[in-house]
Every structure is written in structure tokens, then in C-alpha cells.
Coordinates of C-alpha atoms in Angstrom, one line a residue:
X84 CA 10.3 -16.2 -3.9
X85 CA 12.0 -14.9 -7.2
X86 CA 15.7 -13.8 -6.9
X87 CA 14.5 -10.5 -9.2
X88 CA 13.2 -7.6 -7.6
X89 CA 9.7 -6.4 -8.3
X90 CA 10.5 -2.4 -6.7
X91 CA 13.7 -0.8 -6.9
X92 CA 14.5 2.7 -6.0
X93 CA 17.6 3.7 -7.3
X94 CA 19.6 6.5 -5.4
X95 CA 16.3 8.6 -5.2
X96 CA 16.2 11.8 -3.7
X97 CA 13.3 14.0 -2.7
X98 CA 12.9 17.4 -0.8
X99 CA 10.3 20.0 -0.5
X100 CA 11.2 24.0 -0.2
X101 CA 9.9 26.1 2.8
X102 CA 10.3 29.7 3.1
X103 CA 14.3 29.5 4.8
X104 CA 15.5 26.4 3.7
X105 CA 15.2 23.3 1.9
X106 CA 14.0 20.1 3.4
X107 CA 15.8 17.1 2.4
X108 CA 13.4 13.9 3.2
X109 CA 14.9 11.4 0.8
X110 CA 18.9 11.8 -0.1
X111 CA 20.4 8.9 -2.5
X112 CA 17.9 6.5 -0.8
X113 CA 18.4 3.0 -2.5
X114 CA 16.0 0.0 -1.9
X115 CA 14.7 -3.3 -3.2
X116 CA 12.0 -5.1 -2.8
X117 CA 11.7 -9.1 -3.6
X118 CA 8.7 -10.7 -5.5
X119 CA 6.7 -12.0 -2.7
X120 CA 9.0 -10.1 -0.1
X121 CA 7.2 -8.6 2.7
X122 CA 8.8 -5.6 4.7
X123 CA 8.2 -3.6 7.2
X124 CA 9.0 0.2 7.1
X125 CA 9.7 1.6 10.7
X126 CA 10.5 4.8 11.5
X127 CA 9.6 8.3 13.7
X128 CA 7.0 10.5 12.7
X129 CA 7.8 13.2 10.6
X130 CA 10.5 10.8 9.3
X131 CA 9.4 10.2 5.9
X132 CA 7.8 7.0 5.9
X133 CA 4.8 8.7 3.3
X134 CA 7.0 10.1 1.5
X135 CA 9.1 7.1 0.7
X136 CA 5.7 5.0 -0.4
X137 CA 4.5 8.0 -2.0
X138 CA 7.7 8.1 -4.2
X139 CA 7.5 4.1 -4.7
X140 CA 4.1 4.2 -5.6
X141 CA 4.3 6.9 -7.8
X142 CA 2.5 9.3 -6.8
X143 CA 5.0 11.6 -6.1
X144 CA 8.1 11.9 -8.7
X145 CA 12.1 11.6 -7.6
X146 CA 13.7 14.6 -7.8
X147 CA 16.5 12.6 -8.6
X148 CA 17.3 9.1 -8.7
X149 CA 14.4 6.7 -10.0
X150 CA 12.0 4.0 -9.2
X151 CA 11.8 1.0 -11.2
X152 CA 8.3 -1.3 -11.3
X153 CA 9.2 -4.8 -12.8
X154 CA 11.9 -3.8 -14.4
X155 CA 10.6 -0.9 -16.0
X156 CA 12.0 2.6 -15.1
X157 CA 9.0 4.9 -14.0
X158 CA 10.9 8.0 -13.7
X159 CA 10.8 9.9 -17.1
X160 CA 7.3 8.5 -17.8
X161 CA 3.9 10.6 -18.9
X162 CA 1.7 11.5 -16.1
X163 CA -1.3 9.4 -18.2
X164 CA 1.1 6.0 -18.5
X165 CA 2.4 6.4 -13.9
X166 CA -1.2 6.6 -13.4
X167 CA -1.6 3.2 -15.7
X168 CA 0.5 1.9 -13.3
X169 CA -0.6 2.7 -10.4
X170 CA -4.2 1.4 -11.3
X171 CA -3.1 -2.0 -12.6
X172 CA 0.3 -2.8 -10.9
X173 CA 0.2 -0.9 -7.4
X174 CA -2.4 -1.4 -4.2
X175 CA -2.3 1.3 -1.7
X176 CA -3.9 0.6 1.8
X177 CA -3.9 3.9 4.2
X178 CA -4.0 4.1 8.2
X179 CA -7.8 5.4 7.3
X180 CA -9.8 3.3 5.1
X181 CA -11.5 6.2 2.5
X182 CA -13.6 3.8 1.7
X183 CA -16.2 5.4 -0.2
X184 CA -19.3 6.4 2.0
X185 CA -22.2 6.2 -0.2
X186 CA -21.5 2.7 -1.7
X187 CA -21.5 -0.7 -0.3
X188 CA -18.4 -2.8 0.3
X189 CA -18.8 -5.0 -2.3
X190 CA -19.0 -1.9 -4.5
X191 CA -16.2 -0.2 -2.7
X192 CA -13.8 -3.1 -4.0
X193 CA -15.8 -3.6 -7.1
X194 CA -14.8 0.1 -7.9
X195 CA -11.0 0.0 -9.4
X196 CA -12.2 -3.1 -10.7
X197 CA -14.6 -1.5 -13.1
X198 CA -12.3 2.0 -13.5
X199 CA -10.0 -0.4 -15.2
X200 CA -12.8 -2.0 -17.5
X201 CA -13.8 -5.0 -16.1
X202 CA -17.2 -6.0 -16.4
X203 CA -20.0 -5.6 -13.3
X204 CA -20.9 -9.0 -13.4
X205 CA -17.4 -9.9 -13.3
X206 CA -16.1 -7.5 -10.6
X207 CA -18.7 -8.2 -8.3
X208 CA -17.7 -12.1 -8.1
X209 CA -14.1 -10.9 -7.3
X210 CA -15.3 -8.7 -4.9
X211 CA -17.3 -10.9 -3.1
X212 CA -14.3 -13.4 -3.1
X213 CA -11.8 -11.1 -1.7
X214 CA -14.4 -9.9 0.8
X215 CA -15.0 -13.6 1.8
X216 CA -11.1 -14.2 2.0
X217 CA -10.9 -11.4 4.7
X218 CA -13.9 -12.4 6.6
X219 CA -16.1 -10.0 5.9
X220 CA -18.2 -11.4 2.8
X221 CA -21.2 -11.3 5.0
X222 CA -21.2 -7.5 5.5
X223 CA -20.8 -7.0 1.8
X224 CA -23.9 -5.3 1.4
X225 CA -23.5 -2.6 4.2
X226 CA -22.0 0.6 3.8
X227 CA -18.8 1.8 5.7
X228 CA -20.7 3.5 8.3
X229 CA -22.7 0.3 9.2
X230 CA -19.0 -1.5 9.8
X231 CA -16.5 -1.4 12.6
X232 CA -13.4 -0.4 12.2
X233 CA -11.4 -3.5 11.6
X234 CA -14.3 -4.2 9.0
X235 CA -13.3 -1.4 7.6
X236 CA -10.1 -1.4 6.8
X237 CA -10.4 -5.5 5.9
X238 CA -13.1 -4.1 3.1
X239 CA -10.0 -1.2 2.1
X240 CA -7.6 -4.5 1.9
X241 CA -9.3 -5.9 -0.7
X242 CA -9.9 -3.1 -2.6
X243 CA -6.2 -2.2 -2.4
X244 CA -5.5 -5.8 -4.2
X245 CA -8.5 -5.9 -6.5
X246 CA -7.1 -5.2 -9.8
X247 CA -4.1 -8.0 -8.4
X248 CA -1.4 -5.6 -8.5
X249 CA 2.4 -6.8 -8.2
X250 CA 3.3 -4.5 -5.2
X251 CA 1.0 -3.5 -2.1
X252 CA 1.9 -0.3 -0.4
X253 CA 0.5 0.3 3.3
X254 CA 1.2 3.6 5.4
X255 CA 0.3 2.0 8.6
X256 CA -2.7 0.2 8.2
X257 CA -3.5 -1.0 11.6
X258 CA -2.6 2.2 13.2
X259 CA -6.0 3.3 13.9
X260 CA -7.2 0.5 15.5
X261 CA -6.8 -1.2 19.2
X262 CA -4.5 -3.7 19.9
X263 CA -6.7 -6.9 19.5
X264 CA -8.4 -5.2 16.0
X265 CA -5.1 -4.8 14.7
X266 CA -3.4 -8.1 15.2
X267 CA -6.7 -9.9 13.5
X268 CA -6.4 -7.4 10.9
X269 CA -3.0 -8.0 10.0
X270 CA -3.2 -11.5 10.1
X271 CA -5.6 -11.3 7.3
X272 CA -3.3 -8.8 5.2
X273 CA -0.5 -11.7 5.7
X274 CA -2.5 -14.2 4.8
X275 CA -3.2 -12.6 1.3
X276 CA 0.3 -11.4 0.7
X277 CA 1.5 -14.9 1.6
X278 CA -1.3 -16.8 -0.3
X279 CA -1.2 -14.7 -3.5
X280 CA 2.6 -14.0 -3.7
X281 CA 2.2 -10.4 -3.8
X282 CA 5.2 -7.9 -2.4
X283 CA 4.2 -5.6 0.0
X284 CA 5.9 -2.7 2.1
X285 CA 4.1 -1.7 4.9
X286 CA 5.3 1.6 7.2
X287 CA 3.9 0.6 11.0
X288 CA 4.8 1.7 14.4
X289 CA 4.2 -1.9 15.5
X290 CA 7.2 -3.6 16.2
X291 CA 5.5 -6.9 16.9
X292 CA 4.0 -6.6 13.6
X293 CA 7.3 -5.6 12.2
X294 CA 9.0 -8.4 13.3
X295 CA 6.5 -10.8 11.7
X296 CA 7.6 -9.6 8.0
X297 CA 10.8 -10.8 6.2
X298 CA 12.9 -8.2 7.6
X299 CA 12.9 -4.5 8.7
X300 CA 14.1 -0.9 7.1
X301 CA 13.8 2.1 8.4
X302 CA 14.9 5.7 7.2
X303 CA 18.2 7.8 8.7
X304 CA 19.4 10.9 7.0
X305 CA 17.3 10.2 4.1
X306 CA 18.8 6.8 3.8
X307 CA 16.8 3.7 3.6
X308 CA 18.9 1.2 5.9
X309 CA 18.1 -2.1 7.1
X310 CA 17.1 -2.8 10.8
X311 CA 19.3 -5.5 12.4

């Protein structure tokens, strides 16, 4: 694991105005994350958790403070050069899949693949790989109805890391799934975080989960503090 870190967010703050008052969710938050780093995210509903990968995946802006993607500030950049980023350097996995419903897996992960220019021939040989790396190569032709949902969100796993972006983003990605399902499914997402040195923060409610990742954050006061 490098010494540098891959995310930073550097006293960011974000809040959303109701009708009688503001609502503070992020207030001089600070974090890094290490290349290769895996950490879990654990806090309360309503807490902030999407927020805070929202904000470090850019698809929300600070209101003040900023984020910082391999050393590059994000914060004062166009809409057109964050979503650049996002498709290329930043994998989001959700609690439910979205895979898309009228195409196959394969062509679910072949998708962002081929947004970003690749060719067919070659996307679809990535895609199958990454589908055989999380077991489910041999379902590649069925369509997310046809799979369970472990398969799934395995198949929304390896179109989150298709385009092998630097950091992988999860807002709990085993939370729809029973107990069994969601340990096998989580072995495979650490497998592929391990194997291919990406960094990954993952929100969960899991605390066995959580305790398998390099260490543990959580959010108080709109602070992002470290779990002992």
C-alpha cells in the first residue's frame, strides 16, 4: 500500500435547507483514504453515510471545503470534467443493484465500458472476465430478472470496477441480502479490492463485515472520526 492518499476530503461541509432551518449533514469533515485502503463507513440511518460518498464521489459538490481524487482538487471543476471523473476514476456499487433490466449481464458491465469508448469486442472480453472473477461468468447471458439476488449485485460489482477506476464507493452493498448471500457476496468484493489494489469505502450496517476492512469511521456531528 502506497503512503499517498488516493481520496482526501479536506474540511468539507455540506447541508441542505428545509422550510425552518438548515440541516447541517457534513461540518469541517476531513478524511483520507489510502491507495489500496479498504474502510468501512458505519453509522445510523439518517446519519449521512450517502451523503458523505455522494460528496466523495462527486456527485454532489462541497459547500465548502473540497475533495481531492489523486491529487487533483475536484472542487472548482466543470460539471463536464467531475463527470470525466466519475466515469473513468470512481466505481459506485449501491444497496440495489440498477442493473439495467433489458440487457444481459455481460452487457450490463460491458456498458460504461463502451460509454467511455472502448471497443465491443474488447469490452465484452473484460466483461466476461470480471464476471468470471465473481462467479458468475456462467449467468452472463441472462438478464437481471433471471438472477438471484446475490447474482445480482456480484454482476453490479463488476460493472462498478469496469472502467478500473482508482476508488470504489459502496453505500451498503450487501444490505439487501440475507445473512449467508451477503458474507459470499463480500468475500468476492474483497477479493477484487485486494487482488487489484483498488481503494474502496464501503457504508454497511454489518459490523462483522466492518471489522474485516482495514479500519472503521463513522460520522458524529458532521465529523468523520475513526472507530476504535
Amino acid at each position: 500500500m502506497s503512503a499517498g492518499p488516493i481520496l482526501q476530503l479536506t474540511s468539507v461541509g455540506r447541508r441542505y435547507n428545509e422550510i425552518d432551518r438548515e440541516l447541517v449533514i457534513l461540518d469541517d469533515a476531513n478524511f483520507s483514504l489510502g491507495k489500496g485502503e479498504m474502510v468501512a463507513l458505519v453509522a445510523p440511518s439518517g446519519a449521512g453515510k450517502s451523503t458523505l460518498l455522494h460528496t466523495a464521489g462527486l456527485l454532489e459538490r462541497p459547500d465548502n471545503g473540497d475533495v481531492i481524487l489523486d491529487g487533483r482538487a475536484c472542487g472548482s471543476l466543470s460539471d463536464e470534467e467531475r463527470t470525466a471523473i466519475r466515469r473513468n476514476d470512481v466505481g459506485f456499487v449501491y444497496q440495489f443493484h440498477h442493473l439495467l433490466p433489458e440487457f444481459s449481464a455481460l452487457e450490463n458491465v460491458m456498458m460504461p465500458q463502451m460509454i467511455r469508448g472502448m471497443k465491443p469486442r474488447v469490452a465484452s472480453e473484460r466483461a466476461q472476465q470480471l464476471l468470471d472473477y465473481m462467479k458468475v461468468g456462467a449467468r452472463a447471458s441472462h438478464r437481471p430478472s433471471e438472477l438471484s439476488g446475490g447474482e445480482q449485485q456480484r454482476v453490479a460489482i463488476a460493472r462498478a470496477v469496469a472502467n478500473a477506476p482508482l476508488v470504489l464507493l459502496a453505500d451498503e452493498p450487501t444490505g439487501n441480502l440475507d445473512p449467508v448471500t451477503s458474507s459470499y457476496v463480500f468475500e468476492a468484493l474483497e477479493a477484487l479490492v485486494r487482488q487489484s489494489g483498488l481503494s474502496a469505502l464501503i457504508a454497511t450496517h454489518n459490523q462483522e463485515l466492518a471489522r474485516r476492512m482495514d479500519r472503521r469511521v463513522t460520522l458524529k456531528d458532521g465529523k468523520i472520526v475513526t472507530v476504535s
